[in-house]
PDB file of C-alpha atoms in Angstrom:
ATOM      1  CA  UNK A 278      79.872  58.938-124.330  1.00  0.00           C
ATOM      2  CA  UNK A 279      80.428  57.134-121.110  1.00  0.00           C
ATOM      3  CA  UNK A 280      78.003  54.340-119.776  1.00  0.00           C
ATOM      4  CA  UNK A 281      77.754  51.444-117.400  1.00  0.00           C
ATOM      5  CA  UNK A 282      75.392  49.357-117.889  1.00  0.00           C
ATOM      6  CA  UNK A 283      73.979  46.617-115.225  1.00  0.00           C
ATOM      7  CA  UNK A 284      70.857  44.876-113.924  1.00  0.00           C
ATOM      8  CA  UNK A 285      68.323  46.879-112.054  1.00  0.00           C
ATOM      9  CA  UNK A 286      67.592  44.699-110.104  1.00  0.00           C
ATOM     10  CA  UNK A 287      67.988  41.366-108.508  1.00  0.00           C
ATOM     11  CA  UNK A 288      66.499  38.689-106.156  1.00  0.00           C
ATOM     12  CA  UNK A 289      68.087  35.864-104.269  1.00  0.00           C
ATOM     13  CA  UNK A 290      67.445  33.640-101.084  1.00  0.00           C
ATOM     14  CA  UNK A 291      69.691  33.457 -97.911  1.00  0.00           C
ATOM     15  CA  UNK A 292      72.706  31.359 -98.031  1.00  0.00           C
ATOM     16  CA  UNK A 293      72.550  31.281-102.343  1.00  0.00           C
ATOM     17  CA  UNK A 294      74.905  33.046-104.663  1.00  0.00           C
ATOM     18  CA  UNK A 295      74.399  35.820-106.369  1.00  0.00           C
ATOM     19  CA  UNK A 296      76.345  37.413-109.712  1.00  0.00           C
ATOM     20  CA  UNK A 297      75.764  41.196-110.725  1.00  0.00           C
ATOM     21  CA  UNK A 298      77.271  42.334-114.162  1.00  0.00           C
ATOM     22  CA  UNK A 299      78.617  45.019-115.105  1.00  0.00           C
ATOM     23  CA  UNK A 300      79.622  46.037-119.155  1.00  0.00           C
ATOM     24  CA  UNK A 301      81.200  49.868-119.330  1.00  0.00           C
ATOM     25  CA  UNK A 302      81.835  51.800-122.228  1.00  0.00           C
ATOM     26  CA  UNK A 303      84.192  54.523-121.293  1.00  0.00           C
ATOM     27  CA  UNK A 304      86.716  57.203-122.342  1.00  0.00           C
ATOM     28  CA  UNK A 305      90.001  55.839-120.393  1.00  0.00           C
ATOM     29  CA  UNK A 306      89.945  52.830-118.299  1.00  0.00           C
ATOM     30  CA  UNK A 307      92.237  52.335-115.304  1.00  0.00           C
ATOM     31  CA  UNK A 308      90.164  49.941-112.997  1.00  0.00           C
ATOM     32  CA  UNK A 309      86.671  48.358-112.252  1.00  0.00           C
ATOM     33  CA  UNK A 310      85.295  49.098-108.441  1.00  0.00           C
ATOM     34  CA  UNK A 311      82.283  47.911-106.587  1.00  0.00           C
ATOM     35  CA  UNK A 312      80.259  49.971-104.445  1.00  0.00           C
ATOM     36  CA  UNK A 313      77.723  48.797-101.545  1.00  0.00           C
ATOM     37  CA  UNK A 314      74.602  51.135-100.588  1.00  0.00           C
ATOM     38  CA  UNK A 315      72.042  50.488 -97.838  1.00  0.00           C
ATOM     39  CA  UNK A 316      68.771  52.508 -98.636  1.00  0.00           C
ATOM     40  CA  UNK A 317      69.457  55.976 -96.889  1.00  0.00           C
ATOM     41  CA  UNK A 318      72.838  55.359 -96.773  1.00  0.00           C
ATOM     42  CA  UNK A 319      76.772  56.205 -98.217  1.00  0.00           C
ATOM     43  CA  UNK A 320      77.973  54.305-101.086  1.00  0.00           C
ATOM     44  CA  UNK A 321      80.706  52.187 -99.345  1.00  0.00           C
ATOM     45  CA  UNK A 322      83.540  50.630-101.202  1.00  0.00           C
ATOM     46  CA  UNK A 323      83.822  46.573-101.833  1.00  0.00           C
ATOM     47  CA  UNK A 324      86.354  45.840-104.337  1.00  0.00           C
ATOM     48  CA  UNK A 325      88.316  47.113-107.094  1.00  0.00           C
ATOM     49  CA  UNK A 326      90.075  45.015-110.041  1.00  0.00           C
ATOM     50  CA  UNK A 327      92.754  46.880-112.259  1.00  0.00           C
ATOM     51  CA  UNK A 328      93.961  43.711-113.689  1.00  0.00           C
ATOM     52  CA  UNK A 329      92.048  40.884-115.516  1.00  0.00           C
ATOM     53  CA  UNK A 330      91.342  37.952-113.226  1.00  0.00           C
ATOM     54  CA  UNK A 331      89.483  37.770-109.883  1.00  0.00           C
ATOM     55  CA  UNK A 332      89.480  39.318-106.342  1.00  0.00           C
ATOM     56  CA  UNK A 333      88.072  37.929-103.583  1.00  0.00           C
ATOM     57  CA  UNK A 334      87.587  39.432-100.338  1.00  0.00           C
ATOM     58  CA  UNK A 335      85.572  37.521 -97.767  1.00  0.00           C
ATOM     59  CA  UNK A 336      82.294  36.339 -98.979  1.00  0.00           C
ATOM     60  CA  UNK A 337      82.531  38.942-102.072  1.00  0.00           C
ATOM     61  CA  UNK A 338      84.587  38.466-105.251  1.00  0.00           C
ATOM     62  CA  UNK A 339      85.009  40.941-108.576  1.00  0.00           C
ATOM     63  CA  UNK A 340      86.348  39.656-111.794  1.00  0.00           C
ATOM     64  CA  UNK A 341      87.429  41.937-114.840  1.00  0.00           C
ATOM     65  CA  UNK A 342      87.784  41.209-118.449  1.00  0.00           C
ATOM     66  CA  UNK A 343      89.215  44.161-119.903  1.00  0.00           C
ATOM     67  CA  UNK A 344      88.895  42.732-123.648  1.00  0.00           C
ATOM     68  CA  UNK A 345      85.458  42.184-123.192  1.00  0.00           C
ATOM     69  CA  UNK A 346      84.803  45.747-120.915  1.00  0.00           C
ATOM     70  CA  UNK A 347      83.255  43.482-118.346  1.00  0.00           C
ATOM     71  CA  UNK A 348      82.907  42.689-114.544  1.00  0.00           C
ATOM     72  CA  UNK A 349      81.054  41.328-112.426  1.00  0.00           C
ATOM     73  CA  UNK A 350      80.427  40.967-108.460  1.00  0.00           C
ATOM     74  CA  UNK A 351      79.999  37.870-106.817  1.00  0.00           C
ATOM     75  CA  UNK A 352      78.839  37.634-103.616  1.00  0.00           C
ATOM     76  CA  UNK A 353      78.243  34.508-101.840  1.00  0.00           C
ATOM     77  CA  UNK A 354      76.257  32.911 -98.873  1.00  0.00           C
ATOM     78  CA  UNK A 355      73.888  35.695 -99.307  1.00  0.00           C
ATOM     79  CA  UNK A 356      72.683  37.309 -96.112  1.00  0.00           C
ATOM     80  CA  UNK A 357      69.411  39.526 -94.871  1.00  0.00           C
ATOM     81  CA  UNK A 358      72.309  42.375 -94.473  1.00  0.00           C
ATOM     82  CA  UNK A 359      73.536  42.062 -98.035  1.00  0.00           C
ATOM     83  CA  UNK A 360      70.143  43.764 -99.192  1.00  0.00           C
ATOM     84  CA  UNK A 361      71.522  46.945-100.472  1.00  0.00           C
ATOM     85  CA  UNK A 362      71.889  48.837-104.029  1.00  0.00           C
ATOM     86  CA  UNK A 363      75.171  47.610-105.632  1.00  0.00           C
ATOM     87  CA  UNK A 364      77.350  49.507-108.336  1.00  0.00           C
ATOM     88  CA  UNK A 365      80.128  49.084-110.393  1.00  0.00           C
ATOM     89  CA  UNK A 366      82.252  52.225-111.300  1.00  0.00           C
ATOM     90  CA  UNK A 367      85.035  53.093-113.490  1.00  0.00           C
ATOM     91  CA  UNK A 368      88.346  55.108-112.603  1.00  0.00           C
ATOM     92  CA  UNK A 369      89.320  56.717-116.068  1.00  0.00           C
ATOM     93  CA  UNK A 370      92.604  58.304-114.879  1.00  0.00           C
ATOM     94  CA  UNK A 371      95.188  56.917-112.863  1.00  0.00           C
ATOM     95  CA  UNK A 372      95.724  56.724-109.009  1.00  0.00           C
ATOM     96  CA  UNK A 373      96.616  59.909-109.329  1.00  0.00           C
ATOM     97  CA  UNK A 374      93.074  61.678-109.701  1.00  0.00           C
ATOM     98  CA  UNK A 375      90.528  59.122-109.974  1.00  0.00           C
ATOM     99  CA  UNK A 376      87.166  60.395-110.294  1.00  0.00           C
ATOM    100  CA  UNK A 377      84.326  57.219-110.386  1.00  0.00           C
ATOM    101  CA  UNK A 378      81.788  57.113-112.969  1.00  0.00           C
ATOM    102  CA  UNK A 379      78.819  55.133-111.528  1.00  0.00           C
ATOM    103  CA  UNK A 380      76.823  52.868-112.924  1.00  0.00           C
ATOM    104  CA  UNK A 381      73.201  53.020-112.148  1.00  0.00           C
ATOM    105  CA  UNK A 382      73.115  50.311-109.823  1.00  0.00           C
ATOM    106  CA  UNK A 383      71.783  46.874-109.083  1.00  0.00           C
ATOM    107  CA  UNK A 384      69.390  46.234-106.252  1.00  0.00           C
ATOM    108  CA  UNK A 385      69.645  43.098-104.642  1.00  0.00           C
ATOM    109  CA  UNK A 386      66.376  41.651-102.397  1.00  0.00           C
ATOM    110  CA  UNK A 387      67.911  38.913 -99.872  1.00  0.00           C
ATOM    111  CA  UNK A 388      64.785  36.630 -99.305  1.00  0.00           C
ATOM    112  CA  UNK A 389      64.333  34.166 -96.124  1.00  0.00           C
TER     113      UNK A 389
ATOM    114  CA  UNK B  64      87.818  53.826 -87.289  1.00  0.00           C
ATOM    115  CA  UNK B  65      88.499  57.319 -89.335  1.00  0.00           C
ATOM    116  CA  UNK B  66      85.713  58.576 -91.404  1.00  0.00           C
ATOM    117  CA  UNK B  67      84.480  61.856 -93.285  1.00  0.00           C
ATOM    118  CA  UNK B  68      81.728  63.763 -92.285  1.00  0.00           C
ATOM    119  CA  UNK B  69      79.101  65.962 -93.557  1.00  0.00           C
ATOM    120  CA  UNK B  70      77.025  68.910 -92.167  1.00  0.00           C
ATOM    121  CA  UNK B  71      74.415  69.692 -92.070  1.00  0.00           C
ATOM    122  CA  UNK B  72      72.597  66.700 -92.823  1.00  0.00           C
ATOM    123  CA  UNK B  73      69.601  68.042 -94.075  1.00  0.00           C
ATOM    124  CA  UNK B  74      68.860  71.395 -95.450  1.00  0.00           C
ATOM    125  CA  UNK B  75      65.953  73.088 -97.126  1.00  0.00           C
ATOM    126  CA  UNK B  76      66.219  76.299 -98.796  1.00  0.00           C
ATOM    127  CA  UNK B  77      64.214  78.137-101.455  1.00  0.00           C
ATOM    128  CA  UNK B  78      64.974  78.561-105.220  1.00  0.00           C
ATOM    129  CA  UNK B  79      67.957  81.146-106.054  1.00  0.00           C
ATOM    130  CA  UNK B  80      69.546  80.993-102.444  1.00  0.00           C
ATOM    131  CA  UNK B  81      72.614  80.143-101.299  1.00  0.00           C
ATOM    132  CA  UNK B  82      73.997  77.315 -99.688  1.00  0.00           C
ATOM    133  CA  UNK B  83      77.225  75.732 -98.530  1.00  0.00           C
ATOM    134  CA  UNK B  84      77.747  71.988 -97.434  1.00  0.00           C
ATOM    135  CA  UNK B  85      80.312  71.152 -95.486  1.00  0.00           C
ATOM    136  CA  UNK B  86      82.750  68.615 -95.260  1.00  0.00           C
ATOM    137  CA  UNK B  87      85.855  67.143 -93.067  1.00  0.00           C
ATOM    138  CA  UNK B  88      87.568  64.345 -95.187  1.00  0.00           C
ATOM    139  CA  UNK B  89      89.675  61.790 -93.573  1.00  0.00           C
ATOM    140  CA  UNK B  90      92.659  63.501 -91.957  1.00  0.00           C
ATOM    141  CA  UNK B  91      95.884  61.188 -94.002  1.00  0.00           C
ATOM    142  CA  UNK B  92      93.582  61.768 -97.562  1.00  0.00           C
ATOM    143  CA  UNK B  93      94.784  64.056-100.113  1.00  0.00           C
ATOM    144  CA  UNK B  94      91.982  63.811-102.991  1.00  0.00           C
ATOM    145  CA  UNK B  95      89.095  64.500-102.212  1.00  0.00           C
ATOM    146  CA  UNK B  96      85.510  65.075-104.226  1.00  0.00           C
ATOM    147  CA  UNK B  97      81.493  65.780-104.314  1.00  0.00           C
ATOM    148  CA  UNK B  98      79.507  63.864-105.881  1.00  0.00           C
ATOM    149  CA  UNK B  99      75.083  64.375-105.956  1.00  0.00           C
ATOM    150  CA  UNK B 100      72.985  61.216-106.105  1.00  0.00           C
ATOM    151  CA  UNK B 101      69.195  62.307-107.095  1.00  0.00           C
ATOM    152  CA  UNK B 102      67.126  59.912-105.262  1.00  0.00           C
ATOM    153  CA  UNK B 103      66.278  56.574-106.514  1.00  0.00           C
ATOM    154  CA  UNK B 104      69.090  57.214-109.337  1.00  0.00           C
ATOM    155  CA  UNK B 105      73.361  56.822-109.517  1.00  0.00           C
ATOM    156  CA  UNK B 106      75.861  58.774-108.125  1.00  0.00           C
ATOM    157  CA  UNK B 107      77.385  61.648-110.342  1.00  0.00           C
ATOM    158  CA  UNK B 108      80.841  62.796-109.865  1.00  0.00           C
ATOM    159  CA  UNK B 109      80.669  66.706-109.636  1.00  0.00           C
ATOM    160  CA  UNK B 110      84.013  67.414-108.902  1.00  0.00           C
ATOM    161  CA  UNK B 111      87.426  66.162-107.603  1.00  0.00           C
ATOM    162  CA  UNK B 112      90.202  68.413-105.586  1.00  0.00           C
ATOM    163  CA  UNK B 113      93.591  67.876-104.734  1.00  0.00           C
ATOM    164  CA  UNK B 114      96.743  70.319-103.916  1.00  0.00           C
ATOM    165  CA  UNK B 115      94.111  72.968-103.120  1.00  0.00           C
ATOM    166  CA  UNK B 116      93.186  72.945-106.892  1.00  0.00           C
ATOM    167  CA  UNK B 117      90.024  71.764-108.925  1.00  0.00           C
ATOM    168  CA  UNK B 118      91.613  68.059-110.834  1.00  0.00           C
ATOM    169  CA  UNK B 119      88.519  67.392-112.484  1.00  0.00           C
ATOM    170  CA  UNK B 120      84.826  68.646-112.713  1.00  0.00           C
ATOM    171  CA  UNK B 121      81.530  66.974-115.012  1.00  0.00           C
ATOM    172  CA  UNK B 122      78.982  69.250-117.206  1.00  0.00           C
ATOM    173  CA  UNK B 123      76.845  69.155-114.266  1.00  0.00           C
ATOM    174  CA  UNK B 124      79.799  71.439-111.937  1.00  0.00           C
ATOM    175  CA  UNK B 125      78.919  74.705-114.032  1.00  0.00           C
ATOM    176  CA  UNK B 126      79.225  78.141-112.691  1.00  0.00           C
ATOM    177  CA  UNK B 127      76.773  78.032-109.854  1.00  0.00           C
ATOM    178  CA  UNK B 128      78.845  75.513-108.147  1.00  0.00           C
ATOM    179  CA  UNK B 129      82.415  76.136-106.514  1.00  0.00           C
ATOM    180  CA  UNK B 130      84.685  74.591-104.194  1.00  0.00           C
ATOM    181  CA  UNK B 131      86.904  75.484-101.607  1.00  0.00           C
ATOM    182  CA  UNK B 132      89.263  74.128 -98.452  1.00  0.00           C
ATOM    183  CA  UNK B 133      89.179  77.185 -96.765  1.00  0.00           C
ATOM    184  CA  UNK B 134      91.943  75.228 -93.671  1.00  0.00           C
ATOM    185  CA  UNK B 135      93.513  72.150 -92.820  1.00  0.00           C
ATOM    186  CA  UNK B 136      90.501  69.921 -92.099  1.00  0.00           C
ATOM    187  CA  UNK B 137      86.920  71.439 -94.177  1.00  0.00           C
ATOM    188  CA  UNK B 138      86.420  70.967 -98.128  1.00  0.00           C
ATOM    189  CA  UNK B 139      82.847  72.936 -98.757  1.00  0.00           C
ATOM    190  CA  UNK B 140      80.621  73.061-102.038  1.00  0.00           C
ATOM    191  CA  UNK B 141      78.803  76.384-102.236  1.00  0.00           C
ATOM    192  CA  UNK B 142      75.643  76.620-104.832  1.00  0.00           C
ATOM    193  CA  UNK B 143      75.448  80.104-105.533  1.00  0.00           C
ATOM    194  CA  UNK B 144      71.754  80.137-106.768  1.00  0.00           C
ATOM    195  CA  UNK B 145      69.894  76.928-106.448  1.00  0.00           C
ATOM    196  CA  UNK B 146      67.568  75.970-108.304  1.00  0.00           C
ATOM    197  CA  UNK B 147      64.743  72.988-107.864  1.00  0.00           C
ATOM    198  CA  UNK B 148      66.827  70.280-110.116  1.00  0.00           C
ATOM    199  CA  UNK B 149      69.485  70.228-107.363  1.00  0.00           C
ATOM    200  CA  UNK B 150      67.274  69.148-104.793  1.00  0.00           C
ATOM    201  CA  UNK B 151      69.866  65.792-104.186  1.00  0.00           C
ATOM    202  CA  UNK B 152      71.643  63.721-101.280  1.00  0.00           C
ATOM    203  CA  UNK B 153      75.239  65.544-102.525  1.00  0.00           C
ATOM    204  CA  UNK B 154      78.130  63.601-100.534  1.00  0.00           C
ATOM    205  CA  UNK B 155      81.436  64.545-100.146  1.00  0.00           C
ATOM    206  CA  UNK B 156      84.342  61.574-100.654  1.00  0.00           C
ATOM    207  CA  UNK B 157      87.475  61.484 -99.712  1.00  0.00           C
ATOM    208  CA  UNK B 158      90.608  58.766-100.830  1.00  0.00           C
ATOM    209  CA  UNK B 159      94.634  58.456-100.229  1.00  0.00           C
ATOM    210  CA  UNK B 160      97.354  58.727-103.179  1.00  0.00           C
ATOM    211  CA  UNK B 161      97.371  56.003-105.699  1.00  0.00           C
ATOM    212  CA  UNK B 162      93.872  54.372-104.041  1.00  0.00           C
ATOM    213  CA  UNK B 163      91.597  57.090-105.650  1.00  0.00           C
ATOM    214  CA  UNK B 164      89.083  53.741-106.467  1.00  0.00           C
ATOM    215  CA  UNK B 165      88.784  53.212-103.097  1.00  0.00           C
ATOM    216  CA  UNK B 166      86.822  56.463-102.072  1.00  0.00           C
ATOM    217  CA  UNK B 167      85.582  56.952 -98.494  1.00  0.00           C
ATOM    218  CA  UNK B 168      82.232  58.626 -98.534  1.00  0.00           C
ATOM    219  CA  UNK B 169      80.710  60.324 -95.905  1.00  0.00           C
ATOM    220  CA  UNK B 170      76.770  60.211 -94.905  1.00  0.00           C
ATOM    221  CA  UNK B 171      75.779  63.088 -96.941  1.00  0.00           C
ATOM    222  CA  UNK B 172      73.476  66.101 -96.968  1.00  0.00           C
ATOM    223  CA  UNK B 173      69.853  65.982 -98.256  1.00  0.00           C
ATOM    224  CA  UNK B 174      69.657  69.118 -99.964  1.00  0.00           C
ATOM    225  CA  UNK B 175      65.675  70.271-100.512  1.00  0.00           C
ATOM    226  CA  UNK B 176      64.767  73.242-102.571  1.00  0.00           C
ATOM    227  CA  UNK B 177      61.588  74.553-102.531  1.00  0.00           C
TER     228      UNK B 177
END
């Protein structure tokens, strides 16, 4: 079977740092992304690693161990806007088709 | 700022009805794919389409569901006879060649069945 597994959920305070993990077990592994949803909202993307090491883009970074099957999201100077349901996914095919397998997501409470 | 969108955005119907959601991907992207997200849970992949062709589908895409671009710019899902476990937020993604981890999703439609 397929599974992601990651907390439910966390709580932080404005201006702290914040990891979310993310182990996968999965038929095929091309890549590691990280999705952002607001309550009501579309899953929007953040960051993808194919290759072991980190990415950082603005206040958010993603790191990958593929030996381990592990990830995680970093996401720093927390803000009131970064409240929102994170995921990791998986791409098990190449760029070529790509369909994400979600995990079940990580919500993260931004506290004054 | 391109983006896909989905009509309609809500839509009730009752149990072994039709319905067909509607989508217009991003205009440049080539793959594109539904997903259902039952609330408070993850997203499931339901399908992915590219070259006017089904790529992939999961166990949940079974008979009742199909798929079509019927012109340049729509990709619609059509559940033949609906039943109460697809009441879901279903959205419709779209992504470019060789950046199909970086999926564009649009706002989705709450489907209700009653």
């Amino acid at each position: 079977g397929q599974s992601l597994e990651q907390p439910s959920e966390v709580t932080a305070v404005e201006g702290a740092i914040v990891q979310i993990n993310c182990t996968y077990q999965t038929s095929g592994f091309y890549g590691l992304s990280w999705y952002q949803q607001h309550d009501g909202g579309a899953p929007t993307f953040l960051s993808y690693n194919a290759l072991d090491g980190l990415e950082e883009t603005g206040r958010f970074s993603s790191f990958l161990s593929r030996s381990d099957s592990y990830g995680y999201l970093l996401l720093q100077e927390l803000q009131m806007k970064d409240s929102a349901s994170y995921f990791c996914a998986v791409s098990n095919y190449g760029g070529s088709q790509g369909n994400l397998i979600f995990g079940k997501g990580t919500k993260l409470s931004v506290k004054p | 700022e391109p983006e896909v969108t989905q009509t309609p955005s809500h839509q009730v119907t009752q149990m072994g009805q039709e319905v067909i959601l509607r989508c217009v991907p991003i205009s440049n992207h080539l793959y594109f794919y539904w997903y259902r997200q039952i609330l408070g849970q993850k997203v499931e992949f339901l399908v992915s389409f590219y070259n006017n062709e089904i790529s992939e589908k999961s166990e949940i895409f079974d008979d009742q569901f199909s798929v079509e671009r019927p012109d340049g710019s729509n990709f619609t899902l059509k559940i033949r006879s609906t039943k109460l476990e697809d009441s879901a937020m279903y959205f419709c993604a779209s992504s470019e060649r060789g950046r199909t981890y970086e999926q564009y999703f649009g706002p989705g439609t709450r489907l209700t069945v009653t």
